[in-house]
Coordinates of C-alpha atoms in Angstrom, one line a residue:
X1 CA -38.0 164.4 232.9
X2 CA -36.6 162.5 235.9
X3 CA -33.2 162.6 234.2
X4 CA -33.4 166.3 233.8
X5 CA -34.4 166.7 237.4
X6 CA -31.4 164.7 238.4
X7 CA -29.2 166.9 236.2
X8 CA -30.6 170.0 237.8
X9 CA -29.8 168.6 241.2
X10 CA -26.4 167.1 240.6
X11 CA -24.8 169.0 237.6
X12 CA -22.7 172.1 238.1
X13 CA -23.8 175.6 237.1
X14 CA -22.0 175.5 233.8
X15 CA -23.8 172.4 232.6
X16 CA -27.2 173.8 233.7
X17 CA -26.5 177.0 231.8
X18 CA -25.6 175.0 228.7
X19 CA -28.8 173.0 228.9
X20 CA -30.8 176.2 229.5
X21 CA -29.3 177.7 226.3
X22 CA -30.2 174.5 224.4
X23 CA -33.8 174.9 225.6
X24 CA -33.8 178.5 224.3
X25 CA -32.5 177.4 221.0
X26 CA -35.2 174.7 220.7
X27 CA -37.8 177.3 221.6
X28 CA -36.5 179.8 218.9
X29 CA -36.5 177.1 216.2
X30 CA -39.8 175.5 217.3
X31 CA -38.1 172.1 217.6
X32 CA -40.6 171.0 220.3
X33 CA -44.0 172.1 221.4
X34 CA -44.2 175.0 223.8
X35 CA -45.7 173.0 226.7
X36 CA -42.9 170.4 226.4
X37 CA -40.2 173.1 226.5
X38 CA -42.0 174.6 229.5
X39 CA -41.8 171.3 231.3
X40 CA -38.1 170.9 230.3
X41 CA -37.3 174.3 231.8
X42 CA -39.2 173.4 235.0
X43 CA -37.3 170.2 235.2
X44 CA -33.9 172.0 234.8
X45 CA -34.8 174.7 237.3
X46 CA -36.4 172.4 239.7
X47 CA -39.3 174.8 240.3
X48 CA -42.5 175.7 238.7
X49 CA -42.6 178.6 236.3
X50 CA -45.7 180.5 235.2
X51 CA -47.0 179.0 232.0
X52 CA -46.5 181.2 229.0
X53 CA -49.6 182.3 227.3
X54 CA -49.7 181.0 223.7
X55 CA -50.0 183.6 221.1
X56 CA -53.2 183.5 219.0
X57 CA -52.7 182.1 215.5
X58 CA -51.6 184.7 213.1
X59 CA -54.1 185.0 210.2
X60 CA -52.6 185.5 206.8
X61 CA -53.4 188.9 205.5
X62 CA -54.7 189.5 202.0
X63 CA -51.3 191.0 201.2
X64 CA -49.6 187.7 202.2
X65 CA -52.1 185.7 200.1
X66 CA -51.4 188.1 197.1
X67 CA -47.7 187.5 197.5
X68 CA -48.2 183.7 197.4
X69 CA -50.3 184.0 194.3
X70 CA -47.6 186.1 192.6
X71 CA -44.9 183.5 193.2
X72 CA -43.3 182.4 189.9
X73 CA -44.7 179.1 188.5
X74 CA -42.4 176.2 187.8
X75 CA -41.8 175.2 184.2
X76 CA -44.0 172.2 184.5
X77 CA -46.8 174.3 186.1
X78 CA -46.4 176.9 183.4
X79 CA -46.8 174.3 180.6
X80 CA -49.8 172.8 182.4
X81 CA -51.4 176.3 182.6
X82 CA -50.9 176.8 178.9
X83 CA -52.6 173.6 177.9
X84 CA -56.3 174.1 177.4
X85 CA -58.8 171.9 179.2
X86 CA -61.5 172.4 176.5
X87 CA -61.5 169.7 173.9
X88 CA -60.4 170.7 170.4
X89 CA -60.3 169.1 167.1
X90 CA -58.0 166.0 167.4
X91 CA -54.9 166.0 165.4
X92 CA -54.3 163.5 162.6
X93 CA -52.4 160.5 163.8
X94 CA -49.7 160.9 161.1
X95 CA -49.3 164.6 162.0
X96 CA -48.8 163.6 165.7
X97 CA -46.3 161.0 164.8
X98 CA -44.3 163.4 162.7
X99 CA -44.3 166.0 165.5
X100 CA -43.0 163.4 168.0
X101 CA -40.3 162.3 165.6
X102 CA -39.2 165.9 165.2
X103 CA -38.4 166.0 168.9
X104 CA -35.7 163.5 168.3
X105 CA -33.7 166.4 166.7
X106 CA -34.6 169.0 169.4
X107 CA -32.1 171.2 171.1
X108 CA -32.1 169.3 174.3
X109 CA -30.9 166.2 172.5
X110 CA -28.0 168.0 170.9
X111 CA -25.1 166.4 172.8
X112 CA -22.5 168.1 170.6
X113 CA -23.6 171.6 171.6
X114 CA -23.9 170.7 175.3
X115 CA -20.3 169.4 175.2
X116 CA -19.1 172.6 173.7
X117 CA -20.9 174.6 176.4
X118 CA -19.5 172.3 179.1
X119 CA -16.0 172.8 177.6
X120 CA -16.2 176.6 177.9
X121 CA -13.4 178.0 180.1
X122 CA -14.5 179.1 183.5
X123 CA -13.3 182.7 182.9
X124 CA -16.2 183.4 180.6
X125 CA -18.8 182.9 183.3
X126 CA -16.9 183.9 186.5
X127 CA -16.5 187.7 186.9
X128 CA -14.1 187.1 189.8
X129 CA -11.5 185.7 187.3
X130 CA -11.1 189.2 185.8
X131 CA -9.0 190.3 188.7
X132 CA -6.3 187.8 187.7
X133 CA -5.9 189.4 184.2
X134 CA -2.7 191.4 184.1
X135 CA -1.9 192.0 180.4
X136 CA -3.6 193.1 177.2
X137 CA -3.1 189.9 175.4
X138 CA -5.1 188.0 178.0
X139 CA -7.8 190.6 177.8
X140 CA -8.1 190.3 174.0
X141 CA -8.2 186.5 174.2
X142 CA -10.8 186.5 176.9
X143 CA -12.9 189.0 175.0
X144 CA -13.0 186.7 172.0
X145 CA -13.9 183.7 174.2
X146 CA -16.7 185.7 175.9
X147 CA -18.1 186.8 172.6
X148 CA -18.0 183.2 171.2
X149 CA -19.6 181.9 174.4
X150 CA -22.3 184.5 174.3
X151 CA -23.2 183.7 170.7
X152 CA -23.2 180.0 171.4
X153 CA -25.4 180.3 174.5
X154 CA -27.7 182.8 172.9
X155 CA -28.3 180.5 169.9
X156 CA -28.8 177.4 172.1
X157 CA -31.2 179.3 174.4
X158 CA -33.2 180.4 171.4
X159 CA -33.4 176.7 170.2
X160 CA -34.4 175.6 173.7
X161 CA -37.2 178.3 173.8
X162 CA -38.4 177.1 170.4
X163 CA -38.3 173.5 171.6
X164 CA -40.3 174.5 174.7
X165 CA -43.1 176.0 172.5
X166 CA -43.1 172.9 170.3
X167 CA -43.4 170.6 173.4
X168 CA -46.3 172.7 174.6
X169 CA -48.0 172.4 171.3
X170 CA -47.4 168.6 171.2
X171 CA -48.6 168.3 174.7
X172 CA -51.9 170.0 173.6
X173 CA -52.0 167.7 170.6
X174 CA -51.6 164.6 172.8
X175 CA -54.2 165.8 175.2
X176 CA -56.7 166.3 172.4
X177 CA -55.8 163.1 170.7
X178 CA -56.2 161.1 174.0
X179 CA -59.5 162.8 174.7
X180 CA -60.8 161.9 171.2
X181 CA -59.6 158.3 171.6
X182 CA -61.3 158.0 175.0
X183 CA -64.6 159.2 173.4
X184 CA -64.1 156.7 170.5
X185 CA -63.4 154.0 173.1
X186 CA -66.7 154.7 174.9
X187 CA -68.5 154.6 171.6
X188 CA -66.8 151.4 170.5
X189 CA -67.8 149.7 173.8
X190 CA -71.4 150.8 173.4
X191 CA -71.4 149.5 169.8
X192 CA -69.8 146.2 170.9
X193 CA -72.4 145.7 173.5
X194 CA -75.2 146.5 171.0
X195 CA -73.9 144.0 168.4
X196 CA -73.2 141.3 171.0
X197 CA -76.9 141.5 171.9
X198 CA -77.8 141.2 168.2
X199 CA -75.5 138.3 167.8
X200 CA -77.1 136.6 170.8
X201 CA -80.6 137.0 169.3
X202 CA -79.5 135.7 165.9
X203 CA -77.8 132.7 167.5
X204 CA -80.9 132.0 169.5
X205 CA -83.0 132.0 166.3
X206 CA -80.5 129.8 164.5
X207 CA -80.5 127.2 167.3
X208 CA -84.3 127.2 167.4
X209 CA -84.4 126.8 163.7
X210 CA -82.1 123.8 163.8
X211 CA -84.2 122.2 166.5
X212 CA -87.3 122.8 164.5
X213 CA -85.8 121.2 161.4
X214 CA -84.7 118.2 163.4
X215 CA -88.3 117.7 164.6
X216 CA -89.8 117.7 161.1
X217 CA -90.9 114.3 159.7
X218 CA -88.7 112.6 157.1
X219 CA -90.7 112.7 153.9
X220 CA -88.5 110.0 152.4
X221 CA -89.9 107.5 154.8
X222 CA -93.6 108.1 153.8
X223 CA -95.3 105.4 151.6
X224 CA -95.7 106.0 147.8
X225 CA -99.1 107.6 147.5
X226 CA -99.2 107.4 143.7
X227 CA -99.5 103.6 143.9
X228 CA -97.9 103.2 140.4
X229 CA -100.7 105.2 138.7
X230 CA -100.1 107.0 135.5
X231 CA -99.0 110.5 136.0
X232 CA -101.5 113.3 135.4
X233 CA -101.3 114.9 131.9
X234 CA -99.7 118.2 131.5
X235 CA -101.6 121.3 130.4
X236 CA -100.2 120.9 126.9
X237 CA -101.5 117.4 126.7
X238 CA -105.0 118.5 127.8
X239 CA -105.4 121.0 125.0
X240 CA -103.6 119.0 122.3
X241 CA -105.8 118.1 119.3
X242 CA -106.2 114.5 118.6

């Protein structure tokens, strides 16, 4: 501000007018806040000016809101809007793989057609070039080129539209497949925790059983209680006739 005060005091009238116009441009384009522009003008003029009353904020009318809602969606937003959020039957993994592989031969990957389109003469898409045509031969040649270009572009646009629908379908398939896999992941984690607990209990019993077996007495170390006595007769010997 001190520098501007100095300019206001020392600069000639032409310089002051140029700075004044610059402030007006800043004001029109909302480059700076109004209060700052007000102070700049005061510094340039070297006197105080009545502070401008700020206009109340303009509320957006329902009509403006409707216009915003009617703005065309981008292609990405349109695809996202077409994809359902509700879970559906998940696709078979092989079906999904085949659909993804089919995209390798889609229209957008057809470099040969894109090269043909890029090589089209500028006359077929620039109406201003018609003014340069002076003879019938050129008209006939351009007419054939325009017809060929129209057929080529119409066919390619049809393929691109079909590809777009296929990609929407595959995007829905992927979403359903991922949702299903997430559910399966949750179930697998629960099942893993459950069987980890069962394994822990079985391991605890096994360790306890081993400890119990180790604490049992060794029967091979006990004395021979039979003392060399004759073994008891069998049931057949007891009922055998003498």
